[in-house]
Amino acid sequence: MGTLKLLQGNEACAEGALYAGCTFFAGYPITPSTEVAEFMARRLPQIGGAFLQMEDEIAAMAAVIGGSLAGAKTLTATSGPGFSLKQENLGFGMLCEVPCVVIDVMRGGPSTGVPTGPSQSDIMQCKWGTHGDHPVICLTPGYVQEIFSETVRAFNLAEKYRTPVIVAFDEIIGHMREKIEIPDKGVIPIENRKRPTVPPAEYMPFDETKGDVPPMADFFSGYRQHITGLNHASDGFPVNASPRIHTDELRLLRKIEANKKDIIRNEEYLLDDAEVAVFAYGVSGRSGKNAVEQARAAGIKAGLFRPLTMWPFPEEQVAALASRVRAIIVPELSLGQIILEVERCTKGRCKVEGIYRVDGDPINPTQILDKIKEVK
Amino acid sequence: MSFDYDQYIRGGKLPHIWCPGCTYGIVFKSLLRAVDSLKIPKDDIALVSGIGCASRLPGYVDWNTLHTTHGRALPFATGLKMAKPDKKVLVVSGDGDATAIGGNHFIHACRRNIDITVIVLNNFIYGMTGGQHSPTTPSGHIATTMPYGNVDPNFNIPDLAKGAGASWVGRGTAYHVPALDKLIIEAMNHKGLSVLEIINACPTTHGRRNKFKNPTDMLLWMKDNSLPITAFDKLPPEKTAGKFPTGVLFKKEAPEYCETYYGLVEKLKKPKEGRA
Ligand SMILES: Cc1ncc(C[n+]2csc(CCOP(=O)(O)OP(=O)(O)O)c2C)c(N)n1
Ligand code: SF4
């Protein structure tokens, strides 16, 4: 039995980071993510780690990449406008394959928007916020316990696939307190990046002959290397020759796409015989579950699909679901972002209906239940 | 015996991208000589840069090198340094990189006084993007985005660094090379944030449009318009008008950031007195 604690989602996130071996945090305060930084500021010096409150989110993203290149497991946390500021350096982390975890506690926008209200409207920014083509891993927990475990998983995926990983959740779960269990050390296995075994003279930081995820050496470890945000060859130096850039970008895509089985996780609740499915995540997933239970009690065959991995998108799962149900309902705290993905995967095989809300209040179960009854 | 640059240069990465007449090559060699005399092992030093012609320097030198995003070298370097406080971290930046897009990071790194050496290669222009004005472009000079002569007021980089809290500030030029070697050594020996501005010539996008007939004219301008700070300070203002001081311009004792932070870590580790 681990330790039981009553924690806020943001605090559970920080606990998850520490459990995963994070020793480095850099951030800039922004509601509703600030408690992640405050927790890390208290705990990291106690364990010999580094906490930095940087001058802005751009700097914080840069510092976590720097810290990771020096061998640390690193974390930053932000919301809305701060997440936008991080995007250029997040792209750097993706192209240079630097593991790190970015928390986005979503708030309404655009602009300063609704700082103290929940939102799910950064979900496309999570995927396409930076420029260029790239894959992304983005996890979307819905309970305080899950924020803990998904943050651990985010670090593991970052280390395993040598990439930044985003964990996106909304203000409600970020600030909600729930009882959670923090397992004893070792219960959840911890991944560490593959480090090179070749002699330093032979080391190449992006050596594709070593697999889609090449081993990564720490700065100052004897493996001298050059890292640049320009497209680069195996040795890390810039190239502008077209075949190399193309194959390397395909490798980046493949290292995530080919491992979707390992990366994608979701909860399927009462879907076996369902005629209507609710596709919802985060706080809307909680309302969705309640609505499904009420529908069942009323004799309606409803079920819930709750993605814990939003990117890569659970395409095959949604496609399979679409051939079994009559309708998929997508409640989301946005004016309809993730519904586009659901529609893309259903390819017209079933009805897709959205429930949208952007006024800083959650979608309640009754709204979803009404929709279930409507499409039945 | 002449200095063996090859020991530091990455085989196969030359020729460099810099134009004929650009003084960045002079600074590059000075940097290698300076670091060599400090006997810092190649594995224990990292060189970080942003984006610009100046920021291409790390690609050519066989240390741990990191070429980041425009203006952001300092926060990347801060991450490296905080994770490995016992290693040497150097940043090389252009005037635009350090004081325009990276201005906020620059002043805050100075304020923190983290033990990083920042070398700002000031060529008074945006070189890489083809000659737009920067925060240091002299008044009246032609730039592609100041076609009628620059009307933007300037930053004085050493004053900016000092005002923001840097504990060591200096200025050298690509013309005064032996002095430059010494300045780089002193900057790197300083514990805390050191900022060294190096005056450079960009004949391609600055000189050509501003009545410098050739790169030599730009070097001669550096020679004629600079004065060692010791001489500069003794002269009356009318004799120093239009001239700039060089050398160590400012230094002070101040707590270094990593030492302060990890000092706190040590204190937290010790069990509190009076408790079992
Ligand atoms: C975010 C961003 N904005 C703009 C640019 C384009 N850019 C590249 S280099 C540069 C200016 C470089 O000037 P400076 O820093 O003075 O260095 P120099 O090239 O003169 O050495 C600019 C604006 C960029 N790469 N990234
Ligand atoms: S454009 Fe100017 S700064 Fe850039 S390499 Fe050419 S001369 Fe040097």
XYZ file of C-alpha atoms and ligand atoms in Angstrom:
686
model
C 0.000 0.000 0.000
C 1.354 3.387 -0.938
C 0.581 6.684 0.737
C -2.914 8.142 0.756
C -3.173 11.900 0.321
C -5.830 14.504 -0.245
C -4.416 16.529 -3.108
C -5.311 19.103 -5.668
C -4.815 18.024 -9.274
C -1.946 20.467 -9.693
C -0.237 19.079 -6.601
C -0.800 15.510 -7.772
C 0.872 16.504 -11.007
C 3.964 17.678 -9.133
C 3.938 14.482 -7.039
C 3.807 12.471 -10.258
C 6.794 14.357 -11.629
C 8.832 13.650 -8.505
C 7.807 9.993 -8.582
C 9.058 9.789 -12.170
C 12.441 11.192 -11.147
C 12.062 14.826 -12.160
C 14.821 16.946 -10.605
C 14.426 20.150 -12.562
C 11.565 22.610 -12.926
C 11.513 25.946 -14.719
C 8.347 27.957 -15.057
C 6.531 31.247 -14.935
C 3.413 31.683 -12.783
C 0.047 31.669 -14.513
C -3.423 30.780 -13.293
C -4.626 28.043 -13.141
C -1.313 26.156 -13.261
C 0.655 28.009 -10.584
C 0.380 25.408 -7.819
C 2.537 23.031 -9.846
C 5.395 25.547 -9.650
C 4.751 26.343 -5.996
C 4.857 22.659 -5.062
C 8.079 22.112 -6.997
C 9.633 25.230 -5.442
C 9.101 23.675 -2.011
C 10.142 20.159 -2.806
C 12.962 20.316 -5.347
C 15.579 22.011 -3.139
C 14.818 19.429 -0.447
C 15.938 16.659 -2.777
C 18.866 18.552 -4.303
C 17.008 19.390 -7.515
C 16.804 22.717 -9.318
C 13.829 25.068 -9.315
C 13.903 28.153 -11.490
C 11.284 30.838 -11.794
C 12.271 32.302 -15.129
C 11.453 35.720 -16.577
C 8.761 34.305 -18.884
C 7.411 31.107 -20.405
C 9.741 31.282 -23.377
C 12.708 31.225 -21.027
C 11.179 28.460 -18.935
C 10.744 26.212 -21.972
C 14.336 26.944 -23.005
C 15.646 26.165 -19.527
C 13.894 22.787 -19.318
C 15.411 21.830 -22.666
C 18.840 22.962 -21.425
C 18.399 21.015 -18.196
C 17.329 17.901 -20.086
C 20.311 18.126 -22.430
C 22.475 18.120 -19.305
C 20.798 14.850 -18.275
C 17.992 15.890 -15.904
C 14.326 14.925 -16.136
C 12.640 18.284 -16.521
C 9.195 19.805 -16.146
C 7.438 23.077 -16.884
C 3.808 23.995 -16.261
C 1.682 26.714 -17.750
C -1.748 27.761 -19.025
C -3.266 29.517 -22.058
C -1.134 32.530 -23.011
C 1.949 30.934 -21.451
C 1.473 27.808 -23.513
C 1.367 29.961 -26.653
C 4.678 31.549 -25.671
C 6.314 28.169 -25.254
C 5.521 26.980 -28.741
C 8.687 28.014 -30.602
C 10.970 26.311 -28.106
C 8.615 23.350 -27.826
C 9.219 22.878 -31.545
C 12.944 23.030 -30.871
C 12.514 20.233 -28.334
C 10.630 18.158 -30.881
C 13.108 18.572 -33.720
C 16.093 18.073 -31.412
C 14.372 15.150 -29.663
C 14.787 16.428 -26.120
C 12.705 14.634 -23.469
C 10.764 16.919 -21.111
C 7.217 17.303 -19.844
C 5.006 20.347 -20.427
C 1.861 20.737 -18.343
C -0.933 22.875 -19.777
C -3.714 23.507 -17.292
C -6.191 24.826 -19.819
C -8.067 28.086 -19.365
C -10.369 29.949 -21.721
C -9.096 32.121 -24.532
C -8.079 33.572 -26.927
C -5.949 36.147 -25.148
C -6.207 36.513 -21.398
C -9.649 34.943 -21.725
C -11.016 33.314 -18.596
C -8.049 32.866 -16.260
C -9.952 31.188 -13.450
C -12.344 29.051 -15.482
C -11.859 25.652 -17.056
C -11.455 25.124 -20.758
C -10.499 22.446 -23.222
C -9.712 24.802 -26.044
C -5.929 24.320 -26.265
C -6.242 20.794 -27.546
C -5.472 21.750 -31.136
C -2.696 24.041 -29.936
C -1.213 20.991 -28.227
C -0.938 19.362 -31.618
C -0.312 22.219 -34.014
C 0.856 25.115 -31.837
C 4.410 25.175 -33.066
C 5.267 25.466 -36.742
C 6.101 22.705 -39.170
C 5.090 19.073 -39.355
C 5.669 16.976 -36.302
C 4.065 14.289 -34.194
C 3.136 15.012 -30.621
C 2.254 13.044 -27.533
C -0.435 14.665 -25.427
C -2.137 13.068 -22.420
C -5.495 14.186 -21.051
C -6.223 12.893 -17.531
C -9.639 13.403 -15.944
C -9.201 12.644 -12.227
C -6.682 13.759 -9.635
C -5.380 10.189 -9.323
C -4.996 10.097 -13.081
C -3.120 13.393 -13.161
C -0.588 11.709 -10.898
C -0.305 8.529 -12.937
C -0.446 10.233 -16.330
C 2.301 12.649 -15.317
C 4.463 9.653 -14.432
C 3.528 8.124 -17.782
C 4.343 11.394 -19.552
C 7.902 11.310 -18.178
C 8.216 7.658 -19.158
C 7.031 8.325 -22.700
C 9.283 11.392 -22.982
C 12.311 9.325 -21.990
C 11.382 6.305 -24.062
C 10.625 8.209 -27.263
C 13.040 11.105 -26.716
C 10.489 13.846 -27.140
C 8.626 16.534 -25.212
C 5.299 15.234 -23.894
C 2.328 17.463 -23.086
C -0.153 16.776 -20.299
C -3.288 18.882 -20.771
C -6.096 19.119 -18.262
C -8.597 21.751 -17.250
C -8.819 24.120 -14.310
C -11.508 22.109 -12.517
C -9.404 18.970 -12.040
C -6.306 21.120 -11.576
C -7.899 22.722 -8.543
C -10.156 19.893 -7.358
C -9.089 17.961 -4.276
C -9.492 14.193 -4.292
C -8.049 11.370 -2.277
C -5.255 9.725 -4.189
C -2.844 6.912 -3.593
C 0.802 7.490 -4.285
C 2.243 4.040 -4.859
C 5.470 2.974 -3.195
C 8.637 3.507 -5.191
C 9.045 0.830 -7.831
C 5.366 -0.001 -8.190
C 5.100 2.039 -11.380
C 8.157 1.213 -13.505
C 10.266 4.239 -14.442
C 11.853 4.650 -17.876
C 15.164 6.345 -18.500
C 16.467 7.562 -21.843
C 18.718 5.201 -23.742
C 22.283 6.461 -23.438
C 25.013 5.622 -25.926
C 27.291 2.658 -25.456
C 29.625 3.392 -28.370
C 32.973 5.135 -27.798
C 32.558 8.950 -27.838
C 34.357 9.279 -31.169
C 31.683 7.136 -32.819
C 28.700 8.811 -31.167
C 26.176 10.622 -33.326
C 23.216 12.227 -31.537
C 20.722 11.429 -34.313
C 22.104 8.124 -35.559
C 19.115 6.587 -37.320
C 20.978 3.291 -37.742
C 20.439 2.800 -33.992
C 16.668 2.746 -34.473
C 13.939 5.341 -34.657
C 14.857 6.586 -31.189
C 18.629 7.094 -31.227
C 20.520 6.970 -27.905
C 20.995 10.349 -26.261
C 24.150 11.474 -24.461
C 24.204 14.089 -21.705
C 26.158 17.252 -22.259
C 29.479 17.137 -20.350
C 29.474 13.321 -20.235
C 32.393 12.920 -22.606
C 30.169 12.641 -25.658
C 30.760 16.010 -27.285
C 27.948 16.891 -29.614
C 26.309 19.684 -31.551
C 22.589 20.280 -31.200
C 20.806 22.721 -33.499
C 17.212 23.601 -34.249
C 18.077 23.587 -37.936
C 17.236 20.361 -39.707
C 20.233 18.184 -39.109
C 21.954 14.980 -40.179
C 22.867 12.003 -37.951
C 25.871 13.891 -36.584
C 23.688 16.800 -35.445
C 25.026 19.295 -37.982
C 22.746 21.292 -40.264
C 21.708 19.903 -43.617
C 19.611 21.487 -46.262
C 19.691 18.550 -48.616
C 16.164 17.473 -49.355
C 16.328 13.659 -49.064
C 17.838 13.786 -45.591
C 15.324 16.259 -44.205
C 12.453 14.241 -45.588
C 13.618 10.910 -44.192
C 14.435 12.410 -40.825
C 11.039 14.052 -40.455
C 9.450 10.753 -41.411
C 11.497 9.030 -38.717
C 10.207 11.519 -36.132
C 6.663 10.772 -37.221
C 7.274 7.020 -37.316
C 8.765 6.788 -33.836
C 5.390 7.880 -32.476
C 3.004 6.418 -35.099
C 4.578 2.959 -35.049
C 4.250 2.844 -31.271
C 0.648 3.928 -30.970
C -0.244 0.692 -29.175
C 2.187 1.585 -26.434
C 1.234 5.260 -26.280
C -2.536 5.276 -26.669
C -4.558 4.666 -23.549
C -8.260 5.236 -23.015
C -11.130 4.168 -20.832
C -14.014 2.322 -22.525
C -16.998 2.224 -20.203
C -20.189 0.260 -20.968
C -19.431 0.364 -24.680
C -19.875 -3.355 -25.481
C -23.571 -3.166 -26.296
C -23.843 0.620 -26.572
C -25.974 2.257 -29.220
C -24.925 5.776 -28.300
C -21.381 6.671 -27.277
C -20.093 9.744 -25.490
C -16.550 10.735 -26.492
C -15.244 12.999 -23.743
C -12.061 13.707 -21.839
C -10.953 15.622 -18.765
C -13.719 17.196 -16.761
C -16.227 16.576 -19.573
C -15.378 12.883 -19.340
C -16.530 12.924 -15.728
C -19.860 14.470 -16.711
C -20.040 12.010 -19.587
C -19.659 9.048 -17.248
C -22.419 10.305 -14.999
C -24.707 10.923 -17.989
C -24.051 7.412 -19.310
C -24.933 5.914 -15.920
C -28.165 7.922 -15.787
C -29.006 6.840 -19.338
C -28.426 3.182 -18.450
C -30.694 3.574 -15.427
C -33.323 4.883 -17.822
C -32.831 1.835 -20.048
C -30.813 3.554 -22.789
C -27.783 1.670 -24.080
C -25.157 4.388 -23.742
C -21.405 4.101 -23.177
C -18.338 6.289 -22.699
C -15.104 6.539 -24.634
C -12.652 8.581 -22.574
C -9.254 9.154 -24.185
C -6.285 9.491 -21.839
C -4.026 9.916 -24.853
C -5.439 12.578 -27.156
C -2.403 12.768 -29.448
C -1.705 10.570 -31.262
C -5.460 10.389 -31.726
C -7.113 7.005 -31.094
C -8.128 6.792 -34.757
C -8.633 3.041 -35.050
C -10.586 2.829 -31.808
C -12.932 5.632 -32.827
C -13.372 4.165 -36.317
C -14.296 0.799 -34.801
C -16.680 2.457 -32.400
C -18.341 4.353 -35.245
C -19.268 1.125 -36.988
C -20.986 -0.176 -33.831
C -22.980 2.793 -32.525
C -25.666 4.961 -34.021
C -24.232 8.210 -32.699
C -21.203 9.654 -30.946
C -21.713 12.690 -28.728
C -18.727 14.953 -28.154
C -19.080 17.330 -25.189
C -16.145 19.713 -25.010
C -15.301 23.012 -23.343
C -14.609 24.681 -26.677
C -16.614 25.658 -29.722
C -15.776 22.307 -31.259
C -12.172 21.284 -31.639
C -11.877 17.573 -30.969
C -15.194 16.862 -32.683
C -13.366 17.475 -35.963
C -11.067 14.545 -35.222
C -13.966 12.325 -34.229
C -15.790 13.199 -37.459
C -12.645 12.511 -39.455
C -12.370 9.017 -37.990
C -16.046 8.077 -38.181
C -16.077 8.811 -41.937
C -19.834 9.271 -41.858
C -20.551 5.815 -40.433
C -22.497 7.282 -37.532
C -23.968 10.564 -36.437
C -21.602 12.901 -34.559
C -23.066 15.589 -32.343
C -21.226 18.167 -30.285
C -22.031 19.900 -27.039
C -20.025 23.084 -26.732
C -19.447 25.468 -23.878
C -16.938 28.304 -23.484
C -18.361 30.449 -20.689
C -16.147 29.121 -17.918
C -18.643 26.604 -16.576
C -18.472 22.842 -17.035
C -20.836 20.839 -19.190
C -23.144 19.127 -16.739
C -24.372 15.532 -16.998
C -27.972 16.595 -17.674
C -26.951 18.399 -20.852
C -25.265 15.244 -22.082
C -28.154 13.043 -20.996
C -30.591 15.245 -22.900
C -28.483 14.849 -26.018
C -28.311 11.071 -25.540
C -32.097 10.980 -25.381
C -32.333 13.209 -28.427
C -30.201 10.999 -30.681
C -31.559 7.702 -29.335
C 55.329 28.187 -32.231
C 52.051 29.136 -33.802
C 48.822 28.193 -32.114
C 47.256 24.894 -33.165
C 43.642 25.787 -33.885
C 42.911 22.365 -35.341
C 42.689 20.791 -31.898
C 39.459 22.734 -31.357
C 37.985 22.926 -34.827
C 35.531 20.292 -35.957
C 36.976 18.473 -38.908
C 34.878 18.807 -42.008
C 32.708 21.669 -40.772
C 34.692 24.358 -42.581
C 34.509 26.544 -44.596
C 32.438 28.705 -42.285
C 29.444 30.709 -43.473
C 30.890 34.138 -42.723
C 31.488 36.602 -45.585
C 34.953 37.701 -46.668
C 35.883 40.671 -44.497
C 33.593 39.689 -41.646
C 35.451 39.976 -38.348
C 33.720 37.053 -36.665
C 36.597 34.790 -37.718
C 39.033 37.004 -35.785
C 36.907 36.715 -32.657
C 36.541 32.979 -33.152
C 40.309 32.496 -33.110
C 40.677 34.767 -30.108
C 38.106 32.717 -28.229
C 39.944 29.467 -28.962
C 43.279 30.899 -27.777
C 41.681 32.265 -24.619
C 39.935 29.042 -23.663
C 43.070 27.065 -24.450
C 45.083 29.171 -22.024
C 42.449 28.514 -19.342
C 43.063 24.766 -19.743
C 39.381 23.915 -19.655
C 38.940 20.320 -20.873
C 36.826 20.116 -24.020
C 34.237 17.960 -22.272
C 33.699 20.470 -19.475
C 32.617 23.465 -21.513
C 29.435 24.224 -23.412
C 28.958 26.985 -25.952
C 25.384 28.100 -26.529
C 24.034 30.507 -29.126
C 20.773 31.866 -30.502
C 20.236 32.689 -34.169
C 22.202 35.002 -36.434
C 25.584 35.043 -38.146
C 27.291 35.376 -34.750
C 25.308 32.462 -33.442
C 26.736 30.080 -36.039
C 30.054 30.032 -34.202
C 29.324 26.979 -32.006
C 29.023 24.710 -35.040
C 32.735 24.990 -35.733
C 34.204 24.252 -32.331
C 34.685 20.855 -30.774
C 33.006 21.413 -27.406
C 29.464 20.627 -26.297
C 27.601 23.086 -28.472
C 24.005 24.184 -28.669
C 22.474 26.383 -31.365
C 19.026 27.353 -30.141
C 16.268 29.814 -31.111
C 16.616 33.538 -31.838
C 17.350 35.438 -28.634
C 16.955 32.474 -26.310
C 20.519 31.266 -25.830
C 20.701 32.558 -22.257
C 17.748 30.641 -20.831
C 18.933 27.450 -22.565
C 22.377 28.095 -21.072
C 20.816 28.768 -17.666
C 19.191 25.328 -17.814
C 22.500 23.653 -18.631
C 24.326 25.545 -15.896
C 21.735 24.879 -13.196
C 21.729 21.186 -14.045
C 25.565 20.994 -14.060
C 26.812 23.946 -11.982
C 30.430 22.782 -11.994
C 30.773 23.106 -15.786
C 31.728 26.177 -17.832
C 28.975 27.696 -19.898
C 29.584 30.314 -22.559
C 27.061 32.152 -24.681
C 27.741 33.894 -27.954
C 25.142 36.230 -29.359
C 24.611 39.001 -31.903
C 23.494 42.496 -30.903
C 19.958 41.822 -32.121
C 19.889 38.347 -30.625
C 21.062 39.551 -27.199
C 19.376 42.922 -26.833
C 16.282 42.956 -29.079
C 14.456 39.638 -29.114
C 16.575 38.344 -26.244
C 16.625 41.589 -24.262
C 14.428 40.294 -21.482
C 16.535 37.162 -21.023
C 19.686 39.273 -21.138
C 18.694 41.603 -18.318
C 17.374 38.779 -16.163
C 20.496 36.666 -16.585
C 22.449 39.757 -15.477
C 20.155 40.186 -12.492
C 20.534 36.558 -11.437
C 24.301 36.825 -11.777
C 24.551 33.190 -12.824
C 28.082 32.092 -13.673
C 27.880 32.298 -17.453
C 30.042 34.335 -19.818
C 28.052 36.169 -22.473
C 29.941 37.370 -25.501
C 27.906 39.805 -27.568
C 29.299 40.243 -31.060
C 28.052 43.710 -31.872
C 28.159 44.437 -35.593
C 25.518 47.192 -35.277
C 23.142 45.443 -37.665
C 21.083 42.326 -38.328
C 23.562 40.463 -40.488
C 21.879 37.161 -41.161
C 18.577 38.634 -42.307
C 20.311 41.106 -44.570
C 20.865 44.422 -42.820
C 17.839 45.569 -40.855
C 18.541 47.988 -38.008
C 19.242 46.640 -34.534
C 19.117 48.302 -31.101
C 22.760 49.320 -31.650
C 22.652 50.669 -35.220
C 24.219 54.156 -35.043
C 21.976 57.150 -35.490
C 21.542 58.109 -39.125
C 23.011 54.884 -40.512
C 21.249 53.272 -43.418
C 19.650 49.898 -42.824
C 17.152 48.088 -45.038
C 14.430 48.954 -42.547
C 15.836 52.469 -41.993
C 16.238 53.528 -45.607
C 16.288 57.254 -44.660
C 18.774 56.824 -41.832
C 18.248 55.258 -38.409
C 15.984 57.221 -36.110
C 15.798 54.645 -33.298
C 17.700 55.446 -30.096
C 20.391 52.940 -29.087
C 21.284 50.610 -26.314
C 24.766 50.860 -24.883
C 25.347 47.172 -24.178
C 27.811 47.516 -21.255
C 25.581 50.106 -19.564
C 22.586 47.844 -20.049
C 24.452 44.875 -18.541
C 25.715 46.907 -15.598
C 22.332 48.414 -14.904
C 20.733 44.988 -14.951
C 23.169 43.608 -12.382
C 25.962 41.842 -14.272
C 28.986 41.576 -12.014
C 31.610 41.864 -14.770
C 31.294 44.004 -17.888
C 33.853 44.622 -20.601
C 34.261 45.752 -24.158
C 36.796 44.820 -26.800
C 37.076 45.120 -30.549
C 37.980 42.839 -33.411
C 40.829 45.257 -34.184
C 42.587 45.051 -30.786
C 43.235 41.333 -30.830
C 45.844 40.753 -28.088
C 43.714 42.849 -25.732
C 40.682 40.822 -26.770
C 42.362 37.531 -25.840
C 42.991 38.938 -22.364
C 39.453 40.245 -21.978
C 37.922 36.872 -22.869
C 40.200 35.176 -20.337
C 39.267 37.648 -17.635
C 35.553 37.398 -18.403
C 35.691 33.622 -18.193
C 37.687 33.656 -14.979
C 35.093 35.832 -13.308
C 32.622 34.067 -11.024
C 29.161 35.394 -11.847
C 27.631 36.734 -15.024
C 30.210 38.377 -17.258
C 29.222 40.326 -20.355
C 31.815 41.094 -22.972
C 30.740 43.249 -25.875
C 32.985 42.852 -28.897
C 32.748 45.492 -31.593
C 32.673 43.806 -34.996
C 32.457 44.714 -38.650
C 29.765 43.514 -41.005
C 30.979 44.812 -44.344
C 28.255 43.027 -46.286
C 25.095 44.461 -44.808
C 26.286 47.433 -42.746
C 29.562 48.804 -44.079
C 28.627 48.672 -47.744
C 25.605 50.911 -47.195
C 27.352 53.297 -44.839
C 30.388 54.730 -46.599
C 32.895 52.135 -45.451
C 34.566 51.412 -48.764
C 36.025 48.130 -47.615
C 36.401 45.958 -44.506
C 39.714 47.603 -43.638
C 37.957 50.947 -43.253
C 35.705 49.364 -40.646
C 38.660 48.038 -38.672
C 40.326 51.444 -38.856
C 37.139 53.032 -37.557
C 37.391 50.732 -34.495
C 41.010 51.734 -34.033
C 40.330 55.463 -34.318
C 37.214 55.618 -32.202
C 38.019 53.418 -29.234
C 40.037 54.313 -26.156
C 41.147 52.116 -23.272
C 38.950 52.915 -20.279
C 41.962 54.122 -18.272
C 42.704 56.812 -20.866
C 39.035 57.517 -21.539
C 38.320 58.270 -17.886
C 41.122 60.845 -17.670
C 40.035 62.893 -20.678
C 37.531 65.757 -20.615
C 34.172 65.029 -22.294
C 34.961 67.093 -25.394
C 37.949 64.833 -26.119
C 35.919 61.628 -25.775
C 32.863 62.697 -27.772
C 31.933 59.972 -30.257
C 34.532 57.589 -28.860
C 33.883 54.433 -26.885
C 35.855 53.001 -23.966
C 37.297 49.476 -24.068
C 38.680 47.119 -21.441
C 37.147 46.032 -18.153
C 34.448 48.644 -17.679
C 32.892 47.417 -14.469
C 33.224 44.685 -11.918
C 31.832 43.952 -8.497
C 31.538 41.194 -5.944
C 28.062 39.694 -5.868
C 26.577 36.339 -4.868
C 26.593 33.866 -7.746
C 23.222 32.261 -8.478
C 24.121 28.546 -8.502
C 26.149 28.957 -5.304
C 23.252 30.689 -3.586
C 20.711 28.123 -4.768
C 22.766 25.015 -4.023
C 23.880 26.603 -0.739
C 20.223 26.595 0.217
C 19.979 22.961 -0.877
C 22.877 22.079 1.453
C 21.196 23.870 4.358
C 17.940 22.006 3.772
C 19.793 18.705 3.809
C 21.221 19.276 7.321
C 18.914 18.061 10.095
C 17.533 20.973 12.108
C 19.215 21.562 15.462
C 17.350 20.633 18.606
C 15.356 17.876 16.926
C 15.837 14.183 17.325
C 11.631 34.289 -33.757
C 12.512 34.722 -34.851
N 12.362 35.954 -35.391
C 13.163 36.338 -36.403
C 14.116 35.512 -36.903
C 14.935 35.955 -38.069
N 16.315 36.324 -37.727
C 17.337 35.464 -37.890
S 18.821 36.111 -37.496
C 18.110 37.618 -37.133
C 18.924 38.810 -36.724
C 20.307 38.527 -36.401
O 20.970 39.690 -36.035
P 22.003 39.699 -34.867
O 21.459 38.997 -33.690
O 22.450 41.101 -34.642
O 23.187 38.771 -35.408
P 24.117 38.867 -36.707
O 23.461 38.049 -37.768
O 24.233 40.304 -37.079
O 25.397 38.278 -36.258
C 16.734 37.572 -37.304
C 15.839 38.730 -37.094
C 14.249 34.229 -36.304
N 15.166 33.343 -36.714
N 13.445 33.885 -35.293
S 26.367 39.220 -43.146
Fe 27.751 40.474 -41.965
S 27.868 39.506 -39.949
Fe 26.996 38.023 -41.383
S 28.766 36.880 -42.079
Fe 28.408 38.487 -43.575
S 29.746 40.126 -42.872
Fe 29.547 38.727 -41.164
